[in-house]
């Protein structure tokens, strides 16, 4: 019997599943050095508010006065794992919000991580963050080792989303929370047409002007259209084992913040 090859979406193109990662990697190699600037330009700074909502949900413990000696011995820092963490934005925000947090940033792209490492050094946060080159589908990390696992604007780029969710669940401690910030489906009448116009015309043009790569930004907007609706993604999270799964739409549905717990 002939074997049917598994295919998936790379933006609006159908590609063999095993080809997608290399195509995604090319996109982020190309834009790494201007990635953060483009985020501000494309979203008019809104990505900062969306990321703040994610950090509030992570709720890292605030810095406390030095504990007594015996408590100190048993205290362990709050451990954050930021998947597809790229240039480190989420990890920096969580570290700056909570005292004594340790962060691990995993990303498959060495160029994005190099920008992240330089930014961490510039902020004096390099002692609190470990940058790991790795695939969210097969994490080189032990079971049950993190209090929170986050992924922001990353999951739609991962070819095997179900595998990444299973891995996120595996490395979470019991009682830990998974939070995923991702572009979503517009739920405000009238906004969809405006958003489509902006996405397909303005963003690629901006990408060309700033990174000299319109195609990379065309992929980014197309991939948003191919990402599952929030209720379907919530179902995938339940299938991976997460409990108390919920999501919150923001900015008219432009993005959604998904949450699930390992209980
Ligand atoms: C849109 S960027 C998001 C970066 C960062 N989380 C942020 O919010 O600014 C997507 C990131 O996903 C990473 N990525 C794509 N596929 C991945 C995979 N299979 N495993 C880990 N990271 C991946 C890319 O290298 C890129 O850095």
Short mmCIF file of C-alpha atoms and ligand atoms in Angstrom, two decimals:
data_model
loop_
_atom_site.label_atom_id
_atom_site.label_comp_id
_atom_site.label_asym_id
_atom_site.label_seq_id
_atom_site.Cartn_x
_atom_site.Cartn_y
_atom_site.Cartn_z
CA UNK A 1 0.00 0.00 0.00
CA UNK A 2 1.40 3.47 -0.83
CA UNK A 3 2.24 5.50 2.28
CA UNK A 4 0.55 8.91 2.42
CA UNK A 5 2.97 11.58 3.50
CA UNK A 6 1.76 13.76 6.36
CA UNK A 7 1.41 17.43 5.41
CA UNK A 8 0.91 20.62 7.40
CA UNK A 9 0.52 24.36 6.88
CA UNK A 10 3.43 26.69 6.40
CA UNK A 11 1.43 29.91 6.15
CA UNK A 12 -1.02 29.28 3.29
CA UNK A 13 1.20 26.60 1.70
CA UNK A 14 0.81 22.88 2.38
CA UNK A 15 4.21 21.33 3.01
CA UNK A 16 5.42 17.90 4.17
CA UNK A 17 5.35 17.92 7.97
CA UNK A 18 9.08 17.21 8.21
CA UNK A 19 9.92 20.25 6.03
CA UNK A 20 8.11 22.86 8.11
CA UNK A 21 10.71 23.36 10.84
CA UNK A 22 13.49 24.27 8.39
CA UNK A 23 11.19 26.78 6.67
CA UNK A 24 10.27 28.33 10.04
CA UNK A 25 13.95 28.44 11.02
CA UNK A 26 14.79 30.39 7.83
CA UNK A 27 12.15 32.98 8.75
CA UNK A 28 13.63 33.61 12.20
CA UNK A 29 17.27 33.49 11.04
CA UNK A 30 16.34 36.22 8.60
CA UNK A 31 14.56 38.53 11.05
CA UNK A 32 16.40 37.84 14.37
CA UNK A 33 18.41 41.07 14.57
CA UNK A 34 15.36 43.27 13.95
CA UNK A 35 12.74 41.03 15.55
CA UNK A 36 12.10 43.18 18.63
CA UNK A 37 11.91 46.44 16.69
CA UNK A 38 9.43 44.85 14.27
CA UNK A 39 7.21 43.68 17.16
CA UNK A 40 6.90 47.26 18.38
CA UNK A 41 6.29 48.64 14.90
CA UNK A 42 3.75 45.99 13.83
CA UNK A 43 1.70 46.06 16.99
CA UNK A 44 2.09 49.77 17.81
CA UNK A 45 3.55 48.63 21.14
CA UNK A 46 0.46 46.51 21.96
CA UNK A 47 2.53 43.32 22.28
CA UNK A 48 3.89 44.80 25.50
CA UNK A 49 0.39 44.95 27.04
CA UNK A 50 -0.37 41.38 25.88
CA UNK A 51 2.89 40.14 27.39
CA UNK A 52 2.15 42.03 30.63
CA UNK A 53 -1.15 40.11 30.87
CA UNK A 54 0.80 36.86 30.51
CA UNK A 55 3.28 37.87 33.22
CA UNK A 56 0.43 38.85 35.57
CA UNK A 57 -1.04 35.37 35.06
CA UNK A 58 2.34 33.72 35.75
CA UNK A 59 2.29 35.66 39.03
CA UNK A 60 5.91 35.07 40.07
CA UNK A 61 6.46 35.51 43.82
CA UNK A 62 7.53 39.08 44.67
CA UNK A 63 10.89 39.73 46.26
CA UNK A 64 10.63 39.09 49.99
CA UNK A 65 12.84 40.20 52.86
CA UNK A 66 15.65 37.67 53.46
CA UNK A 67 14.10 34.62 55.18
CA UNK A 68 15.42 33.11 58.40
CA UNK A 69 18.41 30.83 57.97
CA UNK A 70 16.48 27.52 58.25
CA UNK A 71 13.74 28.68 55.83
CA UNK A 72 16.45 29.85 53.44
CA UNK A 73 17.90 26.34 53.27
CA UNK A 74 14.63 24.84 52.04
CA UNK A 75 13.52 27.74 49.84
CA UNK A 76 13.87 27.13 46.15
CA UNK A 77 13.45 29.79 43.51
CA UNK A 78 10.34 29.97 41.34
CA UNK A 79 11.30 28.20 38.11
CA UNK A 80 10.01 29.51 34.78
CA UNK A 81 10.43 27.78 31.45
CA UNK A 82 9.75 30.00 28.44
CA UNK A 83 9.37 27.94 25.27
CA UNK A 84 10.14 29.40 21.85
CA UNK A 85 11.46 32.24 23.98
CA UNK A 86 13.49 33.80 21.18
CA UNK A 87 15.06 37.07 22.24
CA UNK A 88 14.06 36.60 25.89
CA UNK A 89 11.22 39.11 26.22
CA UNK A 90 8.93 36.99 28.39
CA UNK A 91 11.74 35.75 30.65
CA UNK A 92 12.97 39.32 31.26
CA UNK A 93 9.49 40.48 32.18
CA UNK A 94 8.88 37.59 34.59
CA UNK A 95 12.29 38.05 36.22
CA UNK A 96 11.72 41.76 36.63
CA UNK A 97 8.25 41.14 38.13
CA UNK A 98 9.29 38.48 40.64
CA UNK A 99 12.21 38.38 43.03
CA UNK A 100 14.44 35.32 43.02
CA UNK A 101 12.94 33.70 39.91
CA UNK A 102 15.12 31.48 37.69
CA UNK A 103 14.26 31.33 34.01
CA UNK A 104 15.11 28.87 31.27
CA UNK A 105 14.55 30.03 27.70
CA UNK A 106 14.33 27.30 25.07
CA UNK A 107 14.34 28.14 21.39
CA UNK A 108 15.31 26.17 18.30
CA UNK A 109 16.95 29.15 16.63
CA UNK A 110 20.54 30.05 17.61
CA UNK A 111 20.27 33.54 16.08
CA UNK A 112 17.23 34.46 18.17
CA UNK A 113 18.98 33.10 21.30
CA UNK A 114 22.13 35.11 20.53
CA UNK A 115 20.08 38.32 20.54
CA UNK A 116 18.47 37.15 23.81
CA UNK A 117 21.82 36.47 25.48
CA UNK A 118 23.12 39.92 24.53
CA UNK A 119 19.95 41.57 25.82
CA UNK A 120 20.14 39.60 29.10
CA UNK A 121 23.74 40.73 29.64
CA UNK A 122 22.72 44.34 28.93
CA UNK A 123 20.02 44.12 31.61
CA UNK A 124 22.25 42.37 34.14
CA UNK A 125 19.96 39.33 34.08
CA UNK A 126 22.37 36.79 32.63
CA UNK A 127 22.91 35.04 36.00
CA UNK A 128 19.19 34.37 36.36
CA UNK A 129 18.54 33.02 32.84
CA UNK A 130 19.74 29.92 31.05
CA UNK A 131 19.35 29.94 27.27
CA UNK A 132 18.97 26.49 25.74
CA UNK A 133 18.93 25.66 22.05
CA UNK A 134 16.25 23.00 21.74
CA UNK A 135 13.02 21.86 20.16
CA UNK A 136 9.75 22.41 22.03
CA UNK A 137 8.61 19.03 20.67
CA UNK A 138 11.37 17.15 22.54
CA UNK A 139 12.66 19.17 25.49
CA UNK A 140 16.12 18.34 26.84
CA UNK A 141 14.78 18.92 30.38
CA UNK A 142 13.75 16.70 33.30
CA UNK A 143 10.16 15.82 34.23
CA UNK A 144 8.26 18.00 36.73
CA UNK A 145 10.92 20.68 37.07
CA UNK A 146 9.12 24.01 36.42
CA UNK A 147 6.50 26.04 38.30
CA UNK A 148 5.31 27.74 35.13
CA UNK A 149 5.77 27.05 31.44
CA UNK A 150 5.03 29.87 28.99
CA UNK A 151 5.04 30.21 25.23
CA UNK A 152 4.30 33.51 23.50
CA UNK A 153 3.64 33.74 19.77
CA UNK A 154 5.60 30.52 19.40
CA UNK A 155 3.24 27.56 19.32
CA UNK A 156 1.86 28.24 15.83
CA UNK A 157 5.40 27.93 14.45
CA UNK A 158 5.95 24.48 15.96
CA UNK A 159 5.17 21.72 13.43
CA UNK A 160 3.86 19.15 15.96
CA UNK A 161 1.79 21.23 18.36
CA UNK A 162 0.40 18.22 20.23
CA UNK A 163 3.96 17.00 20.94
CA UNK A 164 4.95 20.44 22.30
CA UNK A 165 1.89 20.50 24.60
CA UNK A 166 2.73 17.01 25.89
CA UNK A 167 6.29 18.14 26.61
CA UNK A 168 5.12 21.31 28.38
CA UNK A 169 2.91 19.14 30.58
CA UNK A 170 5.73 16.66 31.28
CA UNK A 171 8.17 19.29 32.59
CA UNK A 172 5.62 21.13 34.76
CA UNK A 173 5.51 20.42 38.48
CA UNK A 174 2.20 19.23 39.93
CA UNK A 175 0.27 22.44 40.62
CA UNK A 176 2.18 24.27 37.88
CA UNK A 177 0.56 26.41 35.20
CA UNK A 178 0.97 26.49 31.44
CA UNK A 179 0.26 29.80 29.71
CA UNK A 180 0.21 30.32 25.98
CA UNK A 181 -0.16 33.70 24.32
CA UNK A 182 -1.02 33.41 20.65
CA UNK A 183 -2.72 35.29 17.85
CA UNK A 184 -6.35 34.30 17.56
CA UNK A 185 -9.64 34.92 15.79
CA UNK A 186 -11.23 38.39 15.62
CA UNK A 187 -14.61 38.49 17.37
CA UNK A 188 -15.57 42.14 16.82
CA UNK A 189 -17.73 42.90 13.74
CA UNK A 190 -15.95 45.28 11.36
CA UNK A 191 -12.54 44.76 12.92
CA UNK A 192 -11.79 41.62 10.85
CA UNK A 193 -11.75 43.47 7.49
CA UNK A 194 -9.55 46.23 8.86
CA UNK A 195 -7.22 43.71 10.49
CA UNK A 196 -6.96 41.68 7.25
CA UNK A 197 -6.12 44.80 5.27
CA UNK A 198 -3.46 45.79 7.78
CA UNK A 199 -2.04 42.25 8.01
CA UNK A 200 -1.75 41.48 4.32
CA UNK A 201 -0.73 44.95 3.08
CA UNK A 202 0.96 46.97 5.80
CA UNK A 203 2.87 44.24 7.69
CA UNK A 204 4.72 42.69 4.71
CA UNK A 205 5.61 46.21 3.49
CA UNK A 206 6.91 47.09 6.95
CA UNK A 207 8.83 43.80 6.99
CA UNK A 208 10.45 44.67 3.67
CA UNK A 209 11.41 48.17 4.88
CA UNK A 210 12.85 47.07 8.23
CA UNK A 211 14.24 43.55 7.63
CA UNK A 212 14.41 43.47 3.84
CA UNK A 213 12.25 40.33 4.04
CA UNK A 214 8.57 40.80 3.15
CA UNK A 215 8.13 37.01 2.77
CA UNK A 216 9.01 36.33 6.40
CA UNK A 217 6.24 38.67 7.52
CA UNK A 218 3.80 37.30 4.96
CA UNK A 219 4.40 33.88 6.55
CA UNK A 220 3.76 35.36 10.02
CA UNK A 221 0.36 36.79 9.05
CA UNK A 222 -0.65 33.70 7.08
CA UNK A 223 0.33 31.39 9.94
CA UNK A 224 -2.02 33.34 12.24
CA UNK A 225 -4.94 32.48 9.90
CA UNK A 226 -4.03 28.78 10.02
CA UNK A 227 -3.78 28.52 13.81
CA UNK A 228 -6.73 26.66 15.44
CA UNK A 229 -9.60 28.68 16.88
CA UNK A 230 -9.24 29.21 20.65
CA UNK A 231 -11.84 26.59 21.58
CA UNK A 232 -10.11 24.01 19.34
CA UNK A 233 -6.72 24.86 20.88
CA UNK A 234 -8.25 24.53 24.37
CA UNK A 235 -9.34 21.02 23.35
CA UNK A 236 -5.75 20.20 22.30
CA UNK A 237 -4.55 21.37 25.72
CA UNK A 238 -7.07 19.08 27.45
CA UNK A 239 -5.93 16.19 25.26
CA UNK A 240 -2.34 16.82 26.47
CA UNK A 241 -3.53 16.41 30.07
CA UNK A 242 -4.06 19.99 31.23
CA UNK A 243 -6.85 20.69 33.72
CA UNK A 244 -8.97 23.82 34.32
CA UNK A 245 -8.27 24.90 30.74
CA UNK A 246 -9.49 28.38 29.87
CA UNK A 247 -8.72 31.25 27.55
CA UNK A 248 -9.16 34.99 27.56
CA UNK A 249 -9.47 36.98 24.33
CA UNK A 250 -7.73 40.34 24.18
CA UNK A 251 -7.92 43.32 21.81
CA UNK A 252 -11.05 42.08 20.04
CA UNK A 253 -9.67 38.58 19.61
CA UNK A 254 -6.39 39.61 17.96
CA UNK A 255 -4.71 37.52 20.62
CA UNK A 256 -5.82 34.97 23.22
CA UNK A 257 -4.18 34.00 26.48
CA UNK A 258 -4.64 30.25 27.07
CA UNK A 259 -4.20 28.72 30.50
CA UNK A 260 -4.08 25.17 31.86
CA UNK A 261 -2.81 23.50 35.02
CA UNK A 262 -1.02 20.28 35.82
CA UNK A 263 -3.01 18.95 38.76
C1 LIG B 1 7.34 34.83 16.91
S1 LIG B 1 8.79 34.26 17.75
C2 LIG B 1 8.33 34.49 19.45
C3 LIG B 1 9.49 34.87 20.32
C4 LIG B 1 9.13 35.27 21.76
N1 LIG B 1 8.41 34.23 22.44
C5 LIG B 1 8.34 36.57 21.79
O1 LIG B 1 7.19 36.54 22.21
O2 LIG B 1 8.87 37.60 21.42
C6 LIG B 1 8.65 32.52 17.52
C7 LIG B 1 9.84 31.74 18.05
O3 LIG B 1 9.54 30.35 17.99
C8 LIG B 1 10.76 29.66 17.77
N2 LIG B 1 10.47 28.28 17.36
C9 LIG B 1 9.92 27.85 16.20
N3 LIG B 1 9.82 26.51 16.20
C10 LIG B 1 10.30 26.07 17.40
C11 LIG B 1 10.45 24.79 18.00
N4 LIG B 1 10.06 23.68 17.36
N5 LIG B 1 10.97 24.72 19.23
C12 LIG B 1 11.38 25.83 19.88
N6 LIG B 1 11.28 27.08 19.37
C13 LIG B 1 10.73 27.20 18.14
C14 LIG B 1 11.42 30.52 16.71
O4 LIG B 1 12.78 30.22 16.57
C15 LIG B 1 11.13 31.92 17.22
O5 LIG B 1 12.17 32.38 18.06
#
